[in-house]
mmCIF file of C-alpha atoms in Angstrom:
data_model
loop_
_atom_site.group_PDB
_atom_site.id
_atom_site.type_symbol
_atom_site.label_atom_id
_atom_site.label_comp_id
_atom_site.label_asym_id
_atom_site.label_seq_id
_atom_site.Cartn_x
_atom_site.Cartn_y
_atom_site.Cartn_z
ATOM 1 C CA MET A 1 105.254 128.108 93.690
ATOM 2 C CA THR A 2 103.141 126.443 91.049
ATOM 3 C CA ALA A 3 100.080 125.662 93.171
ATOM 4 C CA ARG A 4 99.858 129.222 94.494
ATOM 5 C CA HIS A 5 100.546 130.619 91.050
ATOM 6 C CA ALA A 6 97.753 128.539 89.566
ATOM 7 C CA LYS A 7 95.358 129.755 92.242
ATOM 8 C CA GLU A 8 96.301 133.408 91.620
ATOM 9 C CA LEU A 9 95.820 132.964 87.892
ATOM 10 C CA LEU A 10 92.421 131.425 88.461
ATOM 11 C CA TYR A 11 91.392 134.344 90.688
ATOM 12 C CA ASP A 12 92.677 136.831 88.084
ATOM 13 C CA SER A 13 90.732 135.055 85.354
ATOM 14 C CA GLU A 14 87.623 135.090 87.498
ATOM 15 C CA ALA A 15 87.996 138.830 88.231
ATOM 16 C CA ALA A 16 88.538 139.640 84.541
ATOM 17 C CA LEU A 17 85.529 137.566 83.535
ATOM 18 C CA ARG A 18 83.430 139.453 86.070
ATOM 19 C CA LEU A 19 84.530 142.758 84.462
ATOM 20 C CA VAL A 20 83.517 141.467 81.048
ATOM 21 C CA ASP A 21 80.234 140.291 82.503
ATOM 22 C CA SER A 22 79.677 143.695 84.067
ATOM 23 C CA ALA A 23 80.420 145.486 80.762
ATOM 24 C CA ILE A 24 78.024 143.240 78.886
ATOM 25 C CA GLU A 25 75.432 143.800 81.594
ATOM 26 C CA ASP A 26 75.807 147.580 81.002
ATOM 27 C CA LEU A 27 74.985 146.989 77.360
ATOM 28 C CA ARG A 28 72.004 144.830 78.215
ATOM 29 C CA THR A 29 70.517 147.544 80.419
ATOM 30 C CA LEU A 30 70.175 149.792 77.371
ATOM 31 C CA PRO A 31 67.160 148.229 75.594
ATOM 32 C CA ARG A 32 66.622 151.045 73.135
ATOM 33 C CA ILE A 33 70.138 150.753 71.812
ATOM 34 C CA THR A 34 70.267 146.996 71.520
ATOM 35 C CA GLY A 35 66.894 146.969 69.840
ATOM 36 C CA THR A 36 67.874 149.732 67.480
ATOM 37 C CA VAL A 37 71.243 148.299 66.579
ATOM 38 C CA ALA A 38 69.664 144.936 65.854
ATOM 39 C CA ASP A 39 67.290 146.445 63.314
ATOM 40 C CA PRO A 40 68.315 149.996 62.426
ATOM 41 C CA THR A 41 66.160 150.285 59.298
ATOM 42 C CA ALA A 42 62.976 149.576 61.195
ATOM 43 C CA ASN A 43 63.634 152.363 63.700
ATOM 44 C CA GLY A 44 65.076 155.106 61.532
ATOM 45 C CA ASP A 45 68.536 156.613 61.901
ATOM 46 C CA VAL A 46 70.658 154.897 64.488
ATOM 47 C CA ARG A 47 72.659 157.997 65.409
ATOM 48 C CA ASP A 48 69.459 159.935 66.102
ATOM 49 C CA ILE A 49 68.033 157.252 68.283
ATOM 50 C CA LEU A 50 71.255 156.805 70.222
ATOM 51 C CA SER A 51 71.685 160.507 70.760
ATOM 52 C CA SER A 52 68.095 160.893 71.848
ATOM 53 C CA SER A 53 68.466 158.069 74.359
ATOM 54 C CA GLY A 54 70.669 160.423 76.411
ATOM 55 C CA SER A 55 72.582 157.593 77.981
ATOM 56 C CA LEU A 56 74.975 156.339 75.344
ATOM 57 C CA ASP A 57 76.319 157.162 71.941
ATOM 58 C CA LEU A 58 78.273 155.105 69.451
ATOM 59 C CA VAL A 59 81.586 156.319 70.887
ATOM 60 C CA GLY A 60 80.568 155.028 74.300
ATOM 61 C CA LEU A 61 79.453 151.737 72.797
ATOM 62 C CA SER A 62 82.719 151.272 70.979
ATOM 63 C CA GLN A 63 84.597 152.067 74.209
ATOM 64 C CA ILE A 64 82.657 149.380 76.068
ATOM 65 C CA LEU A 65 83.293 146.888 73.296
ATOM 66 C CA ALA A 66 86.991 147.790 73.174
ATOM 67 C CA GLN A 67 87.222 147.450 76.960
ATOM 68 C CA SER A 68 85.447 144.090 76.835
ATOM 69 C CA TYR A 69 87.751 142.937 74.057
ATOM 70 C CA GLY A 70 90.803 143.911 76.120
ATOM 71 C CA GLU A 71 89.475 142.056 79.157
ATOM 72 C CA ILE A 72 88.641 138.985 77.095
ATOM 73 C CA VAL A 73 92.189 138.953 75.668
ATOM 74 C CA LYS A 74 93.556 139.173 79.222
ATOM 75 C CA VAL A 75 91.293 136.335 80.353
ATOM 76 C CA LEU A 76 92.358 134.140 77.485
ATOM 77 C CA GLY A 77 96.035 134.810 78.227
ATOM 78 C CA SER A 78 95.480 134.101 81.885
ATOM 79 C CA LEU A 79 93.562 130.908 81.137
ATOM 80 C CA ARG A 80 96.319 129.697 78.796
ATOM 81 C CA GLU A 81 98.874 130.303 81.529
ATOM 82 C CA SER A 82 96.614 128.629 84.123
ATOM 83 C CA ARG A 83 96.226 125.625 81.907
ATOM 84 C CA SER A 84 99.979 125.390 81.435
ATOM 85 C CA VAL A 85 100.676 125.680 85.192
ATOM 86 C CA LEU A 86 97.935 123.200 86.069
ATOM 87 C CA GLU A 87 99.230 120.803 83.467
ATOM 88 C CA ARG A 88 102.771 120.985 84.832
ATOM 89 C CA THR A 89 101.821 120.587 88.508
ATOM 90 C CA ALA A 90 99.220 117.941 87.825
ATOM 91 C CA VAL A 91 101.564 115.867 85.681
ATOM 92 C CA GLU A 92 104.381 116.202 88.217
ATOM 93 C CA LYS A 93 102.169 115.204 91.130
ATOM 94 C CA LEU A 94 100.492 112.423 89.219
ATOM 95 C CA HIS A 95 103.887 110.959 88.332
ATOM 96 C CA HIS A 96 104.898 111.000 91.994
ATOM 97 C CA THR A 97 101.553 109.484 92.961
ATOM 98 C CA HIS A 98 101.977 106.806 90.340
ATOM 99 C CA ASP A 99 105.441 106.002 91.763
ATOM 100 C CA LYS A 100 104.012 105.808 95.278
ATOM 101 C CA LEU A 101 101.208 103.480 94.209
ATOM 102 C CA ARG A 102 103.731 101.257 92.475
ATOM 103 C CA GLU A 103 105.751 101.259 95.719
ATOM 104 C CA VAL A 104 102.639 100.149 97.610
ATOM 105 C CA THR A 105 102.274 97.216 95.239
ATOM 106 C CA ASN A 106 105.941 96.306 95.648
ATOM 107 C CA ALA A 107 105.916 96.780 99.431
ATOM 108 C CA THR A 108 102.902 94.537 99.930
ATOM 109 C CA GLN A 109 104.448 91.934 97.628
ATOM 110 C CA VAL A 110 107.793 92.022 99.464
ATOM 111 C CA ALA A 111 106.101 91.891 102.879
ATOM 112 C CA ALA A 112 103.902 88.968 101.826
ATOM 113 C CA THR A 113 106.941 87.080 100.487
ATOM 114 C CA ASP A 114 108.984 87.808 103.633
ATOM 115 C CA ILE A 115 106.134 86.632 105.859
ATOM 116 C CA LEU A 116 105.620 83.440 103.845
ATOM 117 C CA ASP A 117 109.386 82.738 103.862
ATOM 118 C CA GLY A 118 109.460 83.321 107.627
ATOM 119 C CA LEU A 119 106.496 80.997 108.150
ATOM 120 C CA ASP A 120 108.221 78.311 106.037
ATOM 121 C CA ARG A 121 111.319 78.585 108.217
ATOM 122 C CA ALA A 122 109.192 78.526 111.380
ATOM 123 C CA VAL A 123 107.347 75.422 110.241
ATOM 124 C CA ALA A 124 110.683 73.759 109.396
ATOM 125 C CA LEU A 125 111.935 74.561 112.900
ATOM 126 C CA VAL A 126 108.815 73.053 114.478
ATOM 127 C CA ASP A 127 109.343 69.919 112.322
ATOM 128 C CA ASP A 128 112.946 69.829 113.521
ATOM 129 C CA MET A 129 111.773 70.124 117.133
ATOM 130 C CA ASP A 130 109.339 67.247 116.567
ATOM 131 C CA SER A 131 112.019 65.005 115.117
ATOM 132 C CA LYS A 132 114.307 65.728 118.067
ATOM 133 C CA ALA A 133 111.581 65.508 120.711
ATOM 134 C CA ASN A 134 112.950 62.298 122.137
ATOM 135 C CA ASP A 135 116.552 63.488 122.221
ATOM 136 C CA ARG A 136 117.980 64.348 125.589
ATOM 137 C CA ASP A 137 119.884 67.283 124.130
ATOM 138 C CA ALA A 138 118.527 70.178 126.242
ATOM 139 C CA ASP A 139 120.880 72.738 124.707
ATOM 140 C CA GLY A 140 119.883 71.721 121.186
ATOM 141 C CA ALA A 141 116.195 72.005 122.047
ATOM 142 C CA ALA A 142 116.689 75.431 123.619
ATOM 143 C CA ASP A 143 118.586 76.541 120.526
ATOM 144 C CA LEU A 144 115.711 75.443 118.289
ATOM 145 C CA ARG A 145 113.168 77.262 120.438
ATOM 146 C CA ASN A 146 115.264 80.457 120.309
ATOM 147 C CA LYS A 147 115.544 80.189 116.536
ATOM 148 C CA LEU A 148 111.788 79.750 116.288
ATOM 149 C CA ARG A 149 111.216 82.739 118.580
ATOM 150 C CA ASP A 150 113.548 84.908 116.447
ATOM 151 C CA GLU A 151 111.820 83.781 113.285
ATOM 152 C CA LEU A 152 108.352 84.580 114.632
ATOM 153 C CA PHE A 153 109.531 87.905 116.012
ATOM 154 C CA SER A 154 111.036 88.937 112.670
ATOM 155 C CA LEU A 155 107.611 88.425 111.086
ATOM 156 C CA MET A 156 106.305 91.204 113.299
ATOM 157 C CA GLY A 157 108.855 93.629 111.853
ATOM 158 C CA CYS A 158 107.537 92.886 108.345
ATOM 159 C CA MET A 159 104.238 94.437 109.416
ATOM 160 C CA GLN A 160 105.794 97.922 109.300
ATOM 161 C CA PHE A 161 104.768 97.962 105.649
ATOM 162 C CA GLN A 162 101.207 98.624 106.866
ATOM 163 C CA ASP A 163 102.138 102.002 108.396
ATOM 164 C CA ILE A 164 104.236 103.041 105.407
ATOM 165 C CA THR A 165 101.807 101.992 102.685
ATOM 166 C CA THR A 166 98.989 103.719 104.598
ATOM 167 C CA GLN A 167 100.955 106.972 104.340
ATOM 168 C CA GLN A 168 101.629 106.390 100.640
ATOM 169 C CA LEU A 169 97.949 105.739 99.938
ATOM 170 C CA THR A 170 96.891 108.766 101.998
ATOM 171 C CA TYR A 171 99.289 110.867 99.943
ATOM 172 C CA ALA A 172 97.808 109.508 96.691
ATOM 173 C CA SER A 173 94.324 110.240 97.987
ATOM 174 C CA SER A 174 95.309 113.827 98.882
ATOM 175 C CA VAL A 175 96.684 114.437 95.378
ATOM 176 C CA LEU A 176 93.463 113.199 93.788
ATOM 177 C CA THR A 177 91.412 115.401 96.118
ATOM 178 C CA GLU A 178 93.575 118.431 95.270
ATOM 179 C CA ILE A 179 93.245 117.843 91.533
ATOM 180 C CA GLU A 180 89.496 117.401 91.919
ATOM 181 C CA SER A 181 89.300 120.682 93.814
ATOM 182 C CA ARG A 182 91.312 122.560 91.154
ATOM 183 C CA LEU A 183 89.222 121.176 88.339
ATOM 184 C CA SER A 184 86.106 122.175 90.245
ATOM 185 C CA GLN A 185 87.466 125.743 90.713
ATOM 186 C CA LEU A 186 88.281 125.963 87.024
ATOM 187 C CA ALA A 187 84.821 124.705 86.065
ATOM 188 C CA THR A 188 83.228 127.283 88.380
ATOM 189 C CA ILE A 189 85.222 130.103 86.779
ATOM 190 C CA LEU A 190 84.255 129.040 83.289
ATOM 191 C CA ASP A 191 80.645 128.534 84.301
ATOM 192 C CA PRO A 192 79.590 129.930 87.704
ATOM 193 C CA THR A 193 76.266 128.124 87.432
ATOM 194 C CA ALA A 194 78.006 124.746 87.085
ATOM 195 C CA LEU A 195 77.117 122.249 89.739
ATOM 196 C CA GLN A 196 79.687 122.253 92.532
ATOM 197 C CA VAL A 197 81.078 118.776 93.053
ATOM 198 C CA ALA A 198 81.177 117.891 96.718
ATOM 199 C CA ALA A 199 84.723 117.386 97.928
ATOM 200 C CA VAL A 200 85.685 113.823 98.703
ATOM 201 C CA ALA A 201 86.160 113.249 102.438
ATOM 202 C CA THR A 202 89.863 113.087 103.215
ATOM 203 C CA VAL A 203 89.557 111.720 106.725
ATOM 204 C CA PRO A 204 89.192 107.952 106.843
ATOM 205 C CA SER A 205 86.283 106.721 108.916
ATOM 206 C CA GLY A 206 87.258 106.050 112.486
ATOM 207 C CA SER A 207 89.870 108.771 112.548
ATOM 208 C CA SER A 208 89.246 111.548 115.023
ATOM 209 C CA GLY A 209 91.640 114.163 113.696
ATOM 210 C CA ALA A 210 93.297 115.539 110.606
ATOM 211 C CA VAL A 211 95.089 113.050 108.427
ATOM 212 C CA THR A 212 98.851 113.319 108.598
ATOM 213 C CA PHE A 213 101.306 111.593 106.348
ATOM 214 C CA ASP A 214 104.785 111.821 104.924
ATOM 215 C CA ALA A 215 104.579 112.268 101.150
ATOM 216 C CA MET A 216 108.060 110.731 100.866
ATOM 217 C CA ALA A 217 107.332 107.672 103.037
ATOM 218 C CA SER A 218 109.022 104.628 101.540
ATOM 219 C CA MET A 219 110.031 101.060 102.287
ATOM 220 C CA ASP A 220 113.014 101.415 99.955
ATOM 221 C CA HIS A 221 116.647 102.171 100.824
ATOM 222 C CA ALA A 222 115.976 102.246 104.572
ATOM 223 C CA GLU A 223 119.638 101.530 105.366
ATOM 224 C CA SER A 224 121.063 104.373 103.314
ATOM 225 C CA ARG A 225 118.449 106.773 104.691
ATOM 226 C CA GLN A 226 119.314 105.633 108.217
ATOM 227 C CA ALA A 227 122.993 106.262 107.434
ATOM 228 C CA VAL A 228 122.214 109.894 106.519
ATOM 229 C CA ALA A 229 120.355 110.356 109.812
ATOM 230 C CA ASP A 230 123.237 108.791 111.762
ATOM 231 C CA GLN A 231 125.743 111.040 110.048
ATOM 232 C CA ILE A 232 123.788 114.200 110.939
ATOM 233 C CA PHE A 233 123.294 113.115 114.553
ATOM 234 C CA ASP A 234 126.960 112.102 114.920
ATOM 235 C CA ARG A 235 128.004 115.497 113.620
ATOM 236 C CA SER A 236 125.663 117.260 116.048
ATOM 237 C CA ARG A 237 127.193 115.335 118.970
ATOM 238 C CA ALA A 238 130.762 116.129 117.944
ATOM 239 C CA MET B 1 112.733 101.791 133.124
ATOM 240 C CA ARG B 2 109.422 103.011 131.655
ATOM 241 C CA PHE B 3 109.092 103.893 127.963
ATOM 242 C CA LEU B 4 106.471 106.221 126.496
ATOM 243 C CA VAL B 5 105.685 104.994 122.958
ATOM 244 C CA VAL B 6 103.941 107.615 120.803
ATOM 245 C CA ASP B 7 102.594 106.752 117.355
ATOM 246 C CA ASP B 8 99.210 107.243 115.672
ATOM 247 C CA SER B 9 99.538 103.838 113.991
ATOM 248 C CA ALA B 10 98.323 101.045 116.252
ATOM 249 C CA THR B 11 100.420 98.610 114.211
ATOM 250 C CA MET B 12 103.603 100.585 114.826
ATOM 251 C CA ARG B 13 102.872 100.964 118.544
ATOM 252 C CA ARG B 14 102.414 97.224 118.797
ATOM 253 C CA ILE B 15 105.649 96.530 116.885
ATOM 254 C CA LEU B 16 107.570 99.002 119.056
ATOM 255 C CA VAL B 17 106.143 97.688 122.326
ATOM 256 C CA ASN B 18 106.880 94.091 121.329
ATOM 257 C CA SER B 19 110.374 95.022 120.193
ATOM 258 C CA LEU B 20 111.015 96.773 123.512
ATOM 259 C CA GLN B 21 109.829 93.723 125.435
ATOM 260 C CA ARG B 22 112.064 91.563 123.298
ATOM 261 C CA ILE B 23 115.168 93.649 124.010
ATOM 262 C CA GLY B 24 114.513 93.849 127.718
ATOM 263 C CA PHE B 25 112.253 96.854 128.303
ATOM 264 C CA PRO B 26 108.789 95.510 129.136
ATOM 265 C CA ASP B 27 107.458 98.579 130.977
ATOM 266 C CA THR B 28 105.712 100.753 128.410
ATOM 267 C CA VAL B 29 102.988 103.395 128.185
ATOM 268 C CA GLU B 30 101.309 104.166 124.849
ATOM 269 C CA ALA B 31 99.967 107.387 123.327
ATOM 270 C CA GLU B 32 98.354 108.082 119.943
ATOM 271 C CA ASP B 33 99.647 111.616 119.450
ATOM 272 C CA GLY B 34 101.790 114.329 121.008
ATOM 273 C CA GLN B 35 98.956 115.807 123.039
ATOM 274 C CA GLN B 36 98.055 112.461 124.585
ATOM 275 C CA ALA B 37 101.754 111.850 125.237
ATOM 276 C CA LEU B 38 102.016 115.108 127.181
ATOM 277 C CA GLU B 39 99.009 114.079 129.273
ATOM 278 C CA LYS B 40 100.626 110.722 130.051
ATOM 279 C CA PHE B 41 104.106 112.074 130.597
ATOM 280 C CA ASP B 42 105.205 112.175 134.229
ATOM 281 C CA ALA B 43 108.291 111.585 136.361
ATOM 282 C CA SER B 44 107.971 107.824 135.925
ATOM 283 C CA ILE B 45 108.759 108.055 132.195
ATOM 284 C CA SER B 46 112.456 107.590 131.551
ATOM 285 C CA PHE B 47 112.479 107.325 127.761
ATOM 286 C CA VAL B 48 110.257 108.659 124.962
ATOM 287 C CA ILE B 49 109.972 107.010 121.541
ATOM 288 C CA THR B 50 107.899 109.058 119.141
ATOM 289 C CA ASP B 51 106.738 109.169 115.550
ATOM 290 C CA TRP B 52 106.856 112.508 113.686
ATOM 291 C CA ASN B 53 103.655 112.708 111.607
ATOM 292 C CA MET B 54 100.693 112.534 113.941
ATOM 293 C CA PRO B 55 97.366 114.366 114.195
ATOM 294 C CA VAL B 56 96.644 116.878 116.979
ATOM 295 C CA MET B 57 100.330 117.285 117.936
ATOM 296 C CA SER B 58 103.302 116.059 115.922
ATOM 297 C CA GLY B 59 106.349 114.335 117.345
ATOM 298 C CA ILE B 60 108.537 117.343 116.669
ATOM 299 C CA GLU B 61 106.132 119.619 118.585
ATOM 300 C CA LEU B 62 106.110 117.074 121.383
ATOM 301 C CA ALA B 63 109.918 117.130 121.538
ATOM 302 C CA ARG B 64 110.003 120.938 121.630
ATOM 303 C CA THR B 65 107.301 121.068 124.313
ATOM 304 C CA LEU B 66 109.036 118.456 126.460
ATOM 305 C CA ARG B 67 112.376 120.249 126.172
ATOM 306 C CA ALA B 68 110.738 123.438 127.405
ATOM 307 C CA HIS B 69 109.300 122.014 130.612
ATOM 308 C CA GLY B 70 110.410 120.282 133.821
ATOM 309 C CA ASN B 71 111.214 116.585 133.517
ATOM 310 C CA GLY B 72 111.007 116.760 129.760
ATOM 311 C CA LYS B 73 114.188 118.806 129.577
ATOM 312 C CA THR B 74 116.359 115.771 130.168
ATOM 313 C CA VAL B 75 114.274 112.760 129.171
ATOM 314 C CA PRO B 76 115.866 110.876 126.243
ATOM 315 C CA ILE B 77 113.824 111.212 123.051
ATOM 316 C CA LEU B 78 114.131 108.795 120.144
ATOM 317 C CA MET B 79 112.329 109.727 116.925
ATOM 318 C CA VAL B 80 111.112 106.781 114.814
ATOM 319 C CA THR B 81 109.741 108.079 111.522
ATOM 320 C CA THR B 82 109.518 107.675 107.760
ATOM 321 C CA ARG B 83 110.871 111.208 107.303
ATOM 322 C CA SER B 84 114.433 111.027 106.078
ATOM 323 C CA VAL B 85 114.970 114.314 104.261
ATOM 324 C CA ARG B 86 118.153 115.997 105.513
ATOM 325 C CA GLU B 87 116.301 119.194 106.567
ATOM 326 C CA ASP B 88 113.858 117.157 108.669
ATOM 327 C CA ILE B 89 116.671 115.362 110.468
ATOM 328 C CA VAL B 90 118.387 118.683 111.217
ATOM 329 C CA THR B 91 115.061 120.009 112.534
ATOM 330 C CA ALA B 92 114.864 116.997 114.855
ATOM 331 C CA VAL B 93 118.381 117.667 116.141
ATOM 332 C CA GLU B 94 117.466 121.300 116.787
ATOM 333 C CA ALA B 95 114.260 120.251 118.605
ATOM 334 C CA GLY B 96 116.349 118.290 121.082
ATOM 335 C CA VAL B 97 115.793 114.759 119.799
ATOM 336 C CA ASN B 98 118.588 112.470 121.015
ATOM 337 C CA SER B 99 118.501 109.857 118.302
ATOM 338 C CA TYR B 100 116.698 109.064 115.079
ATOM 339 C CA ILE B 101 115.463 105.892 113.412
ATOM 340 C CA VAL B 102 114.170 105.772 109.853
ATOM 341 C CA LYS B 103 111.248 103.387 109.256
ATOM 342 C CA PRO B 104 111.245 100.549 108.436
ATOM 343 C CA PHE B 105 113.705 99.522 111.156
ATOM 344 C CA THR B 106 114.997 96.290 112.627
ATOM 345 C CA PRO B 107 114.852 95.468 116.342
ATOM 346 C CA GLN B 108 118.661 95.447 116.251
ATOM 347 C CA VAL B 109 118.751 99.115 115.193
ATOM 348 C CA LEU B 110 116.201 99.978 117.891
ATOM 349 C CA LYS B 111 118.351 98.262 120.504
ATOM 350 C CA GLU B 112 121.525 99.998 119.318
ATOM 351 C CA LYS B 113 119.960 103.454 119.374
ATOM 352 C CA ILE B 114 118.435 102.990 122.829
ATOM 353 C CA GLU B 115 121.753 101.747 124.228
ATOM 354 C CA GLN B 116 123.605 104.585 122.547
ATOM 355 C CA VAL B 117 121.261 107.193 124.048
ATOM 356 C CA LEU B 118 121.320 105.600 127.498
ATOM 357 C CA SER B 119 125.102 105.375 127.508
ATOM 358 C CA SER B 120 125.418 109.068 126.721
ATOM 359 C CA ALA B 121 122.598 110.066 129.066
ATOM 360 C CA ALA B 122 125.053 110.945 131.801
ATOM 361 C CA ALA B 123 126.541 113.607 129.564
ATOM 362 C CA PRO B 124 124.534 116.848 129.354
ATOM 363 C CA THR B 125 122.427 117.263 126.188
ATOM 364 C CA ASN B 126 122.275 120.556 124.312
#
């Protein structure tokens, strides 16, 4: 709701600002009036000049100013609301992004530790095999080789962190890009002549299609999440 | 028995293929997304293992497309994904996925799920 709401508010603000701009432009296109109002004593009676201009009188001017004032009040209200919505969504998303980045740090740390532990065990097994190389215990040797194979194979499973942390980082990148885009929109509304910041590319080099990711991807609590999936599938089979 | 392994992550495809070899299923075909999987899918494929989030065509679209056509109607489909929100899992059930693994997984879980699906393959699905 919030993202769409923020966008609508920004569009409303932009439309209202355009109305104000248009009203002010109307005033600017009346040189005799603006000149006269700026220095009424130098040009005689203001009412006479305005009436003789044939295009606008003081009543009309006050209507334009009142209309502009009303629009400006609306814009300010809309901008306050936009700011509040943007603040809420940005803070919420940034918190989630922060959590995901912290998870990346933890996941890489855990994976590195698991891999190093596995390598230690593998090296110990190779040492064990060396020390028993002259034994004629074929079963014992086969058992050691199987243990070594299991140990090396389990290291491969640790590498799943790469897929999951990639998704977490892609999510973080998408949040930053979205915030950048919203800030850019806001800057454009406040100052249409402001330099448009080029959007950061979201597709990593080498990728041929759109980037896809799961914003909730996590290395944590895999067993309990698997249990939920099992429960739903068991129920569907029943 | 030939497995079609579908995942946009080369690392995950490699882990899955190695795990399959390890548990006794060395015959595998790989695809990077749902579209490529459909192109590689033929009568020789007896099991599909797919990720969910992929470019071009997602795993859930792949499951729905397979279930709508020929050999795909009955081929066992195992979803291996990070998505673990209840609604997503229900969506997978409704798309005709036979079993579901949440990443990260252990080879033991992969083996159990494959055996479970194969043992119930004789019974009609959906």
